[in-house]
Coordinates of C-alpha atoms in Angstrom, one line a residue:
M1 CA -75.8 34.6 27.4
S2 CA -75.4 34.0 23.7
S3 CA -72.4 36.3 23.6
F4 CA -70.7 34.3 26.3
N5 CA -71.4 31.1 24.3
H6 CA -69.8 32.7 21.2
L7 CA -66.8 33.8 23.3
G8 CA -66.5 30.2 24.7
R9 CA -66.5 28.8 21.2
L10 CA -63.8 31.2 20.1
V11 CA -61.6 30.3 23.1
S12 CA -62.1 26.6 22.4
G13 CA -61.3 27.1 18.7
L14 CA -58.2 29.1 19.5
S15 CA -57.0 26.4 22.0
L16 CA -57.5 23.7 19.3
V17 CA -55.4 25.8 16.8
A18 CA -52.7 26.3 19.5
K19 CA -52.7 22.5 20.2
E20 CA -52.4 21.7 16.5
I21 CA -49.5 24.2 16.1
A22 CA -47.8 22.8 19.1
K23 CA -48.2 19.2 17.8
R24 CA -46.5 20.1 14.5
S25 CA -43.8 22.2 16.0
K26 CA -40.3 20.8 16.5
A27 CA -39.6 23.7 18.8
L28 CA -41.9 22.3 21.4
E29 CA -40.1 18.9 21.3
T30 CA -36.8 20.6 22.0
G31 CA -38.2 22.9 24.6
D32 CA -37.6 26.0 22.5
F33 CA -40.7 27.9 23.5
E34 CA -39.4 31.3 22.4
T35 CA -39.1 30.1 18.8
L36 CA -42.6 28.5 19.1
I37 CA -44.2 31.7 20.3
A38 CA -42.4 33.9 17.7
S39 CA -43.3 31.5 14.8
T40 CA -47.0 31.4 16.0
A41 CA -47.1 35.2 16.3
K42 CA -45.8 35.6 12.7
K43 CA -48.5 33.2 11.4
V44 CA -51.2 35.1 13.2
V45 CA -50.0 38.4 11.8
V46 CA -49.9 37.0 8.3
S47 CA -53.3 35.4 8.6
A48 CA -54.7 38.7 9.7
T49 CA -53.1 40.7 6.9
D50 CA -54.2 38.0 4.4
L51 CA -57.8 38.4 5.5
S52 CA -57.6 42.1 5.2
G53 CA -56.2 41.8 1.7
L54 CA -52.8 43.4 2.5
T55 CA -50.8 40.3 1.9
K56 CA -51.1 36.9 0.3
G57 CA -49.1 33.8 1.1
K58 CA -47.2 32.0 3.9
V59 CA -44.5 33.2 6.3
R60 CA -41.2 32.7 4.7
E61 CA -38.9 31.0 7.2
F62 CA -35.2 31.6 6.9
S63 CA -33.0 28.7 7.7
P64 CA -29.2 28.5 7.8
P65 CA -27.3 27.0 4.8
R66 CA -27.2 23.2 4.6
L67 CA -24.1 22.2 2.7
N68 CA -25.4 18.6 2.1
G69 CA -29.1 19.3 1.9
S70 CA -29.7 20.3 -1.7
V71 CA -29.8 16.9 -3.4
A72 CA -33.3 15.6 -4.1
Y73 CA -33.8 11.8 -4.6
F74 CA -37.0 10.9 -6.5
N75 CA -39.5 8.2 -5.6
N76 CA -39.0 6.4 -8.9
S77 CA -35.8 4.9 -7.5
P78 CA -37.1 3.1 -4.4
D79 CA -33.7 1.4 -3.6
L80 CA -32.1 4.9 -3.0
V81 CA -35.0 6.6 -1.1
A82 CA -36.4 5.7 2.3
E83 CA -40.1 5.7 2.9
P84 CA -41.3 9.2 3.9
T85 CA -42.8 9.7 7.3
P86 CA -46.4 10.8 7.6
A87 CA -45.2 14.3 8.6
E88 CA -43.0 14.5 5.5
S89 CA -45.9 13.5 3.2
Q90 CA -48.2 16.1 4.8
L91 CA -45.6 18.8 4.3
R92 CA -45.2 17.8 0.6
N93 CA -49.0 18.0 0.1
E94 CA -49.3 21.4 1.7
S95 CA -46.4 22.7 -0.4
S96 CA -47.9 21.6 -3.7
A97 CA -51.4 22.8 -2.8
S98 CA -50.3 26.2 -1.7
D99 CA -48.1 27.1 -4.6
G100 CA -50.4 25.9 -7.4
V101 CA -47.4 24.3 -9.0
V102 CA -46.9 20.6 -9.5
T103 CA -43.9 19.8 -7.3
P104 CA -42.1 16.4 -7.5
S105 CA -42.3 14.3 -4.3
V106 CA -38.8 14.3 -3.1
S107 CA -36.7 13.3 -0.1
V108 CA -33.7 15.6 0.5
Q109 CA -31.0 13.6 2.3
G110 CA -33.4 12.7 5.1
K111 CA -35.3 16.0 5.2
V112 CA -38.1 17.3 3.0
L113 CA -37.6 20.9 1.7
E114 CA -40.8 23.0 1.6
E115 CA -41.5 24.6 -1.8
D116 CA -41.8 28.1 -0.4
R117 CA -38.9 28.0 2.1
I118 CA -35.8 30.0 1.4
T119 CA -33.1 27.6 2.5
K120 CA -30.2 30.0 1.7
E121 CA -30.0 33.7 2.1
E122 CA -26.6 33.6 0.5
I123 CA -24.8 30.7 -1.2
G124 CA -21.2 30.2 -0.1
D125 CA -18.0 31.4 -1.7
L126 CA -18.3 29.2 -4.8
D127 CA -17.1 30.3 -8.2
R128 CA -20.2 30.2 -10.4
D129 CA -18.6 30.7 -13.8
N130 CA -14.9 30.4 -14.2
E131 CA -13.4 29.9 -10.8
G132 CA -13.2 33.7 -10.7
N133 CA -11.4 34.1 -14.1
A134 CA -13.8 33.8 -17.0
G135 CA -17.4 34.0 -18.1
A136 CA -20.2 31.6 -18.5
G137 CA -20.5 27.9 -19.0
G138 CA -18.3 26.1 -16.5
V139 CA -19.8 23.0 -14.9
A140 CA -16.9 21.7 -12.8
V141 CA -15.4 23.4 -9.8
S142 CA -12.4 22.3 -7.9
S143 CA -13.1 22.7 -4.2
E144 CA -9.4 22.8 -3.3
E145 CA -8.8 25.6 -5.8
T146 CA -11.8 27.5 -4.5
V147 CA -10.5 27.5 -1.0
A148 CA -7.0 28.5 -2.2
A149 CA -8.4 31.4 -4.3
A150 CA -10.6 32.6 -1.5
T151 CA -7.5 33.5 0.5
V152 CA -6.3 35.8 -2.2
V153 CA -9.3 37.3 -3.9
K154 CA -12.3 38.8 -2.2
R155 CA -15.3 36.8 -3.4
R156 CA -18.9 37.9 -3.8
K157 CA -21.5 35.6 -2.4
P158 CA -24.2 35.0 -5.1
R159 CA -27.7 35.5 -3.7
E160 CA -30.9 33.5 -4.3
R161 CA -33.1 36.0 -6.3
R162 CA -35.9 35.6 -8.8
V163 CA -34.9 36.5 -12.3
P164 CA -36.7 39.6 -13.6
S165 CA -38.6 37.9 -16.5
S166 CA -41.1 40.5 -17.8
P167 CA -40.2 43.4 -20.0
F168 CA -41.4 45.8 -17.3
T169 CA -39.4 44.4 -14.4
R170 CA -36.3 44.3 -16.6
A171 CA -36.8 47.9 -17.8
L172 CA -37.3 48.8 -14.1
G173 CA -34.0 47.2 -13.2
F174 CA -32.1 49.1 -15.8
A175 CA -33.8 52.4 -14.8
G176 CA -32.7 51.8 -11.2
L177 CA -29.2 51.1 -12.4
G178 CA -29.2 54.3 -14.5
A179 CA -30.4 56.3 -11.5
G180 CA -27.8 54.7 -9.3
L181 CA -25.0 55.5 -11.7
A182 CA -26.2 59.1 -12.0
W183 CA -26.3 59.5 -8.2
G184 CA -22.8 57.9 -8.0
T185 CA -21.5 60.3 -10.6
V186 CA -22.9 63.3 -8.6
Q187 CA -21.2 62.0 -5.5
E188 CA -17.9 61.4 -7.2
S189 CA -18.0 64.9 -8.8
A190 CA -18.7 66.5 -5.5
K191 CA -15.9 64.6 -3.8
R192 CA -13.4 65.7 -6.5
L193 CA -14.5 69.3 -6.2
V194 CA -13.6 69.1 -2.5
F195 CA -10.6 66.8 -2.4
G196 CA -9.3 67.0 -6.0
A197 CA -9.1 64.3 -8.7
P198 CA -7.6 61.0 -7.6
S199 CA -4.0 60.2 -8.7
S200 CA -4.1 57.1 -10.8
Q201 CA -2.0 55.4 -13.5
D202 CA -5.3 54.7 -15.2
K203 CA -5.9 58.1 -16.9
Q204 CA -9.4 57.4 -18.0
S205 CA -10.7 56.4 -14.6
A206 CA -8.9 59.3 -13.0
Y207 CA -10.4 61.7 -15.5
S208 CA -14.0 60.5 -15.6
P209 CA -16.3 60.6 -12.5
Y210 CA -18.5 57.9 -14.2
L211 CA -15.7 55.4 -13.6
S212 CA -15.7 55.6 -9.8
D213 CA -15.2 52.4 -7.8
K214 CA -18.7 52.7 -6.4
N215 CA -20.2 53.0 -9.9
A216 CA -18.3 50.1 -11.2
E217 CA -19.5 48.0 -8.3
R218 CA -23.1 49.2 -8.8
L219 CA -22.8 48.1 -12.5
A220 CA -21.5 44.7 -11.7
L221 CA -24.0 43.9 -9.0
A222 CA -26.9 45.0 -11.2
L223 CA -25.7 42.8 -14.0
C224 CA -25.5 39.8 -11.7
R225 CA -29.0 40.5 -10.5
M226 CA -30.5 41.1 -14.0
R227 CA -28.6 38.2 -15.7
G228 CA -29.4 37.7 -19.4
A229 CA -27.9 39.6 -22.3
A230 CA -26.6 42.4 -20.2
L231 CA -24.5 40.1 -18.0
K232 CA -23.3 38.2 -21.1
L233 CA -21.9 41.4 -22.5
G234 CA -20.2 42.1 -19.2
Q235 CA -18.6 38.6 -19.2
M236 CA -17.5 39.1 -22.8
L237 CA -15.6 42.2 -21.7
S238 CA -14.1 40.4 -18.7
I239 CA -11.9 38.2 -21.0
Q240 CA -9.6 41.1 -21.8
D241 CA -6.1 42.0 -21.0
E242 CA -5.7 44.3 -18.0
S243 CA -4.1 47.0 -20.1
L244 CA -7.2 47.4 -22.3
V245 CA -9.8 48.1 -19.5
P246 CA -9.9 50.8 -16.9
A247 CA -9.0 49.6 -13.3
P248 CA -12.5 50.2 -11.7
I249 CA -14.2 48.3 -14.6
L250 CA -11.7 45.5 -14.1
A251 CA -12.7 45.2 -10.4
A252 CA -16.3 45.2 -11.4
L253 CA -15.7 42.5 -14.1
D254 CA -14.0 40.4 -11.5
I255 CA -17.4 40.3 -9.7
V256 CA -19.1 39.5 -13.0
R257 CA -16.8 36.6 -13.6
Q258 CA -17.8 35.0 -10.4
G259 CA -21.2 34.4 -11.8
A260 CA -24.8 35.5 -11.5
D261 CA -27.3 35.3 -8.7
V262 CA -29.2 32.0 -8.7
M263 CA -32.9 31.3 -9.1
P264 CA -34.9 30.3 -6.0
R265 CA -36.2 26.7 -6.0
S266 CA -39.8 27.7 -6.7
Q267 CA -38.9 29.6 -9.9
L268 CA -36.5 26.8 -11.0
N269 CA -39.3 24.2 -10.6
Q270 CA -41.7 26.4 -12.6
V271 CA -39.1 26.6 -15.5
L272 CA -38.6 22.8 -15.4
D273 CA -42.3 22.1 -15.3
A274 CA -42.9 24.5 -18.3
E275 CA -40.1 23.1 -20.4
L276 CA -39.9 19.4 -19.6
G277 CA -43.4 18.8 -18.3
A278 CA -44.7 18.3 -14.7
D279 CA -43.4 14.7 -14.7
W280 CA -39.7 15.6 -15.4
S281 CA -38.6 14.0 -12.2
I282 CA -39.7 10.6 -13.4
K283 CA -36.7 10.6 -15.8
L284 CA -34.2 11.2 -13.0
T285 CA -32.8 9.4 -10.0
S286 CA -31.7 12.6 -8.3
F287 CA -31.4 16.3 -8.8
D288 CA -29.2 18.8 -7.0
Y289 CA -31.1 22.1 -6.4
E290 CA -27.9 23.9 -5.6
P291 CA -26.4 25.0 -9.0
I292 CA -22.8 24.1 -9.8
A293 CA -22.6 27.2 -12.1
A294 CA -24.7 30.3 -12.5
A295 CA -23.9 32.1 -15.8
S296 CA -25.5 34.9 -17.8
I297 CA -28.2 33.0 -19.6
G298 CA -28.8 30.0 -17.4
Q299 CA -27.6 28.0 -14.4
V300 CA -26.3 24.4 -14.3
H301 CA -27.4 21.7 -12.0
K302 CA -26.0 18.2 -11.4
A303 CA -28.4 15.2 -11.7
T304 CA -28.3 11.5 -12.1
K305 CA -30.1 9.4 -14.7
D306 CA -29.9 5.7 -15.2
G307 CA -26.6 5.6 -13.3
M308 CA -25.0 8.4 -15.4
E309 CA -24.1 11.8 -13.9
V310 CA -25.8 14.6 -15.9
A311 CA -25.3 18.4 -16.1
M312 CA -28.6 20.2 -16.7
K313 CA -28.3 23.7 -18.0
I314 CA -31.6 25.6 -17.3
Q315 CA -32.2 28.9 -19.0
Y316 CA -33.5 31.8 -16.9
P317 CA -37.1 32.7 -17.7
G318 CA -37.6 35.7 -20.0
V319 CA -34.0 36.0 -21.0
A320 CA -34.4 34.9 -24.7
D321 CA -37.3 37.4 -25.1
S322 CA -35.4 40.3 -23.6
I323 CA -32.2 40.2 -25.6
E324 CA -33.2 43.1 -27.9
S325 CA -34.4 45.4 -25.0
D326 CA -31.5 44.4 -22.7
I327 CA -28.8 45.3 -25.3
E328 CA -30.6 48.5 -26.1
N329 CA -30.7 49.4 -22.4
V330 CA -27.0 48.6 -22.1
K331 CA -26.3 50.8 -25.1
L332 CA -28.2 53.7 -23.5
L333 CA -26.0 53.3 -20.4
L334 CA -22.9 53.3 -22.5
D335 CA -24.0 56.4 -24.5
Y336 CA -24.8 58.1 -21.2
T337 CA -21.3 57.6 -19.9
N338 CA -19.8 58.7 -23.2
L339 CA -16.8 56.4 -22.7
I340 CA -17.0 54.4 -25.9
P341 CA -14.8 55.8 -28.6
K342 CA -16.3 56.2 -32.1
G343 CA -13.6 53.9 -33.6
L344 CA -15.3 50.9 -31.8
F345 CA -18.4 51.3 -34.0
L346 CA -20.7 50.4 -31.1
D347 CA -23.9 50.1 -33.2
R348 CA -22.3 47.4 -35.4
A349 CA -20.9 45.6 -32.4
I350 CA -24.4 45.6 -30.8
K351 CA -26.0 44.3 -33.9
V352 CA -23.6 41.4 -34.0
A353 CA -24.1 40.7 -30.3
K354 CA -27.9 40.5 -30.7
V355 CA -27.5 37.8 -33.4
E356 CA -24.9 35.8 -31.3
L357 CA -26.9 36.0 -28.1
S358 CA -30.1 34.9 -29.9
R359 CA -28.3 31.8 -31.1
E360 CA -26.9 31.1 -27.6
C361 CA -30.4 31.1 -26.1
D362 CA -31.5 28.3 -28.5
Y363 CA -30.5 25.2 -26.6
E364 CA -31.8 22.9 -29.4
L365 CA -29.2 24.6 -31.7
E366 CA -26.5 24.2 -29.0
A367 CA -27.3 20.5 -28.7
T368 CA -26.9 20.1 -32.5
N369 CA -23.6 22.0 -32.3
Q370 CA -22.3 19.8 -29.5
K371 CA -23.2 16.6 -31.4
R372 CA -21.4 18.0 -34.5
F373 CA -18.3 18.8 -32.4
R374 CA -18.4 15.3 -30.8
S375 CA -18.3 13.8 -34.3
L376 CA -15.6 16.1 -35.6
L377 CA -13.3 15.4 -32.6
S378 CA -14.1 11.7 -32.2
D379 CA -10.6 10.7 -33.5
A380 CA -8.7 13.7 -32.1
K381 CA -6.4 12.7 -29.3
G382 CA -6.6 14.7 -26.0
F383 CA -10.1 16.1 -26.4
Y384 CA -13.5 14.9 -25.3
V385 CA -17.0 16.2 -26.0
P386 CA -19.7 14.9 -23.6
L387 CA -22.9 13.2 -24.8
V388 CA -26.2 15.1 -25.2
V389 CA -29.1 13.6 -23.2
D390 CA -31.9 14.1 -25.7
D391 CA -34.9 13.2 -23.6
L392 CA -33.9 15.8 -21.0
S393 CA -33.2 18.6 -23.5
C394 CA -35.4 21.1 -25.3
K395 CA -35.2 24.8 -26.4
R396 CA -34.6 26.1 -22.8
V397 CA -33.1 23.1 -21.1
L398 CA -29.9 21.3 -22.2
S399 CA -28.8 18.1 -20.5
T400 CA -25.4 16.5 -21.2
E401 CA -23.1 13.9 -19.7
F402 CA -21.3 15.5 -16.7
V403 CA -17.6 15.8 -17.1
S404 CA -15.0 16.9 -14.5
G405 CA -11.7 18.8 -14.6
I406 CA -10.1 22.1 -13.6
P407 CA -10.6 25.3 -15.7
I408 CA -7.7 25.9 -18.1
D409 CA -6.3 28.9 -16.1
K410 CA -5.7 26.6 -13.1
V411 CA -3.3 24.6 -15.2
A412 CA -0.8 27.3 -14.2
L413 CA -0.5 25.5 -10.9
L414 CA 0.8 22.3 -12.5
N415 CA 4.3 21.5 -13.9
Q416 CA 5.8 23.1 -17.0
E417 CA 5.4 19.9 -19.1
T418 CA 1.7 19.9 -18.4
R419 CA 1.3 23.6 -19.1
N420 CA 3.1 23.2 -22.4
Y421 CA 0.9 20.3 -23.4
V422 CA -2.3 22.1 -22.6
G423 CA -1.2 25.3 -24.3
R424 CA -0.3 23.3 -27.4
K425 CA -3.6 21.5 -27.4
L426 CA -5.5 24.8 -27.1
L427 CA -3.8 26.3 -30.1
E428 CA -4.0 23.1 -32.1
L429 CA -7.8 23.0 -31.4
T430 CA -8.2 26.7 -32.4
L431 CA -6.4 26.3 -35.7
M432 CA -8.2 23.1 -36.4
E433 CA -11.6 24.6 -35.8
L434 CA -11.0 27.6 -38.1
F435 CA -8.9 26.1 -40.9
V436 CA -10.0 22.5 -41.0
F437 CA -13.6 22.4 -39.7
R438 CA -14.4 26.1 -40.5
F439 CA -16.7 25.6 -37.5
M440 CA -15.6 27.1 -34.2
Q441 CA -16.8 27.3 -30.6
T442 CA -16.1 31.0 -30.1
D443 CA -16.6 31.5 -26.3
P444 CA -13.1 31.7 -24.8
N445 CA -14.5 31.3 -21.2
W446 CA -11.7 29.3 -19.5
S447 CA -14.2 27.1 -17.7
N448 CA -15.4 25.8 -21.1
F449 CA -12.1 23.9 -21.3
L450 CA -11.7 21.5 -18.3
Y451 CA -8.4 19.7 -18.0
E452 CA -8.6 16.2 -16.5
E453 CA -5.1 15.3 -15.3
S454 CA -5.8 11.6 -14.8
T455 CA -6.6 11.1 -18.5
N456 CA -4.5 14.0 -19.9
T457 CA -7.7 15.1 -21.7
I458 CA -9.4 18.5 -22.2
N459 CA -13.1 18.1 -21.7
L460 CA -15.0 20.6 -23.9
I461 CA -18.3 22.1 -22.9
D462 CA -20.8 24.9 -23.8
F463 CA -21.3 25.1 -27.6
G464 CA -23.9 27.8 -27.7
A465 CA -21.5 30.3 -29.3
A466 CA -20.4 27.8 -32.1
R467 CA -20.7 29.1 -35.7
D468 CA -19.6 28.4 -39.2
Y469 CA -17.2 30.5 -41.3
P470 CA -17.5 31.0 -45.1
K471 CA -14.8 29.2 -47.2
R472 CA -13.7 32.4 -48.9
F473 CA -13.3 34.3 -45.6
V474 CA -11.2 31.4 -44.1
D475 CA -9.0 31.3 -47.3
D476 CA -8.1 35.0 -47.1
Y477 CA -7.8 34.9 -43.3
L478 CA -5.2 32.1 -43.5
R479 CA -3.3 34.1 -46.1
M480 CA -3.2 37.1 -43.8
V481 CA -2.1 35.0 -40.8
V482 CA 0.8 33.6 -42.8
A483 CA 1.7 37.1 -44.1
C484 CA 1.7 38.4 -40.5
A485 CA 4.0 35.6 -39.4
N486 CA 6.3 36.2 -42.3
G487 CA 6.3 40.0 -42.0
E488 CA 4.9 40.7 -45.5
R489 CA 3.4 44.2 -45.3
D490 CA 1.9 44.4 -48.8
V491 CA 0.2 41.0 -48.4
V492 CA -1.2 42.0 -45.0
I493 CA -2.7 45.2 -46.5
E494 CA -4.1 43.4 -49.5
M495 CA -5.8 40.6 -47.5
S496 CA -7.1 43.2 -45.0
K497 CA -8.8 45.0 -47.8
R498 CA -10.3 41.8 -49.2
L499 CA -11.5 40.7 -45.7
G500 CA -13.0 44.2 -45.0
F501 CA -10.6 45.5 -42.3
L502 CA -9.5 48.3 -44.6
T503 CA -11.3 50.4 -47.2
G504 CA -8.2 51.5 -49.2
E505 CA -8.7 55.1 -48.2
E506 CA -6.9 54.9 -44.8
S507 CA -4.2 57.3 -43.8
E508 CA -0.6 56.2 -43.6
A509 CA -0.7 56.3 -39.8
M510 CA -3.7 53.9 -39.8
L511 CA -2.0 51.5 -42.2
D512 CA 1.2 51.5 -40.2
A513 CA -0.7 50.8 -36.9
H514 CA -2.8 48.1 -38.6
V515 CA 0.2 46.3 -40.1
Q516 CA 2.3 46.5 -36.9
A517 CA -0.6 45.1 -34.9
G518 CA -0.8 42.2 -37.4
F519 CA 2.9 41.6 -37.1
V520 CA 2.7 41.6 -33.2
V521 CA -0.1 39.0 -33.3
G522 CA 1.8 36.9 -35.9
L523 CA 4.9 37.0 -33.6
P524 CA 4.3 33.5 -32.0
F525 CA 4.1 32.0 -35.6
S526 CA 7.2 33.8 -36.9
N527 CA 10.0 31.5 -35.8
S528 CA 10.4 27.7 -35.4
G529 CA 10.7 26.2 -32.0
G530 CA 8.8 26.8 -28.7
Y531 CA 7.3 30.3 -28.2
D532 CA 7.2 31.4 -24.6
F533 CA 4.0 33.3 -24.2
Q534 CA 4.8 34.8 -20.8
S535 CA 8.1 36.3 -22.0
S536 CA 6.3 38.5 -24.5
N537 CA 4.2 41.6 -24.3
I538 CA 1.7 40.9 -27.1
T539 CA -1.3 42.4 -25.5
H540 CA 0.5 45.5 -24.3
S541 CA 2.0 46.0 -27.7
V542 CA -1.4 45.7 -29.5
S543 CA -3.1 48.0 -27.0
S544 CA -0.5 50.7 -27.6
L545 CA -1.4 50.7 -31.3
G546 CA -5.1 50.5 -30.5
A547 CA -5.5 54.2 -29.8
T548 CA -4.2 55.1 -33.2
M549 CA -6.5 52.6 -34.9
L550 CA -9.5 53.9 -33.0
R551 CA -8.8 57.4 -34.1
H552 CA -8.2 56.7 -37.8
R553 CA -10.4 53.6 -38.5
L554 CA -12.8 54.2 -41.3
T555 CA -14.9 51.0 -41.2
P556 CA -16.0 48.4 -38.7
P557 CA -14.4 45.0 -38.9
P558 CA -16.3 42.2 -40.8
D559 CA -19.0 40.5 -38.7
E560 CA -17.1 37.2 -38.6
V561 CA -14.2 38.9 -36.8
Y562 CA -16.1 39.8 -33.6
S563 CA -16.5 36.2 -32.5
L564 CA -13.3 34.9 -34.2
H565 CA -11.0 37.5 -32.5
R566 CA -12.7 36.9 -29.2
K567 CA -11.7 33.2 -29.4
L568 CA -8.2 33.9 -30.7
S569 CA -7.4 36.4 -28.0
G570 CA -8.9 34.0 -25.4
A571 CA -6.5 31.3 -26.6
F572 CA -3.5 33.6 -26.5
L573 CA -4.4 34.9 -23.1
A574 CA -4.9 31.4 -21.8
C575 CA -1.4 30.5 -23.0
I576 CA 0.0 33.6 -21.3
K577 CA -1.9 32.8 -18.1
I578 CA -0.6 29.3 -17.8
G579 CA 2.9 30.2 -19.0
A580 CA 2.9 27.7 -21.9
V581 CA 5.8 27.3 -24.3
V582 CA 4.3 26.2 -27.6
P583 CA 5.7 25.4 -31.1
C584 CA 3.2 27.7 -32.8
R585 CA 4.9 27.9 -36.2
E586 CA 5.0 24.1 -36.5
L587 CA 1.3 23.9 -35.7
L588 CA 0.4 26.6 -38.3
L589 CA 2.6 24.8 -40.9
E590 CA 0.9 21.5 -40.2
V591 CA -2.5 23.1 -41.0
Y592 CA -1.2 25.2 -44.0
K593 CA 0.5 22.4 -45.9
D594 CA -2.8 20.4 -46.2
Y595 CA -5.1 23.4 -46.7
Q596 CA -7.0 23.5 -50.0
F597 CA -7.5 27.1 -51.2
G598 CA -10.3 28.1 -53.5
E599 CA -13.8 26.9 -54.0
D600 CA -12.7 24.1 -56.4
G601 CA -10.1 22.8 -53.9
E602 CA -7.2 24.0 -56.1
N603 CA -4.2 24.5 -53.8
E604 CA -2.7 27.9 -54.0
M605 CA 0.6 28.8 -52.5
L606 CA 1.5 32.3 -51.2
S607 CA 4.6 34.3 -52.4
G608 CA 6.0 33.9 -48.9
S609 CA 7.4 30.7 -47.5
I610 CA 6.2 29.1 -44.3
S611 CA 8.8 26.4 -44.0

């Protein structure tokens, strides 16, 4: 009899559970019994496996993307937020209790999002970094341009993935990438044995099975998943002329330029709680959980504070602590492929990259850099540096005034007068940073320069890569630039020795290639009047001399040059991209005539004229 009583109690208990599930289910209200049964079955299975110790946690429901469902309005602004329903309040309480993380009480455009619910399996075809054309840091995306670009270029859809944050998980990711590349190489080698080597204008990719299309894609997707220093290096390589990089790698870098995968909401909240405190939402009116940019080191979210639109750059967890190991793992992969020529002095380049990336991960330093640039450019016409929001900024979170505009490369779609203006302002800024401020923002990512047509202004963002240059270095570098513009071979060689480009023991072939490369780069500054960047072949001419320099180079370039030449080449490539005609010599002359050489400010003129 007692067994029947126990059975009766069990049936009654199960019926109560079923009624409670039915009461909370929207599927029952709509008559969708199939969904109700499936959802209940999933919960029963998970409960059973939880009890057995096989799993831990809730069923993760997958819901379709909601284009307007990512903005959270906080309760500290009652005029904007409607009173939550009892059901919404209950959902919030359950979410906070189950995750063990303090979650702000939020209303998301009429619907509450559960903390552990994945609301997007894939985020739409948005350009996360540079509208498909550059690296990290952009915070404004033109939706019209995104639609236009999507018809031409195949876009990767960034996924919502947790960032591997521990040394073990990151090492595991690189190990998986290495194994994938090895397997891809075996496959490509076998394919070539059977069908022969592919015919390609790109000799390097045709020769090496490491550079197969599949391997290049594996590399790019792995970098987007890993994020951090590894992806940053990939994005640095992506700002290159097409003649300098093998075709499969170019295709892979196109994926890298579109941006990284994004953090899920639960991980994002954990980072914000850890960095700004569990009460961070009190300082905001709203916060958009869908990032407007996902770069190598962090992702950018739009928020509002006291009526001002704010861009919040939030660093991926574990990225700053993994720079050393990430770069070493990338070096191992590069050594494995054996594709890096000795003349690139990879060890020196990696040493410099570690220092630069460590600085970029320090958002307090970036905030200081941004304030300094805002002061330096306060009277400069045509440029704007947004405000830093101090009470929402710390070492791993940087909040600034939100600014809009189109990435510089999209200026190519505007009229010639505008293109000439933007090209001129870019070169004017570059020369001013180096020869006037001796303080330069060295990341040439085109989305760091947002052109606002209504005000004819270039909004400048992302100052993590800003650095100072020594006075003596800048003195000699200006002398060399002028000598290159004037075609003075002896001065170019002398300044190159003083700067550290040459040792004095180089072969005649190396000296000729080095000087000719200098003359090619100095070509825009060689004659008065407008220089048409698209009519020239600067990058192709330099790359044709590059092979000789790589074979005969005896010393790596000075440390200052890695960042400086990245910025200078980015400025030239931007002018080529938009088809600008710029009076380069006049801009150089304007800087040169006021420049004070020497530590004591004593003005020193060169033998050559720059009139």
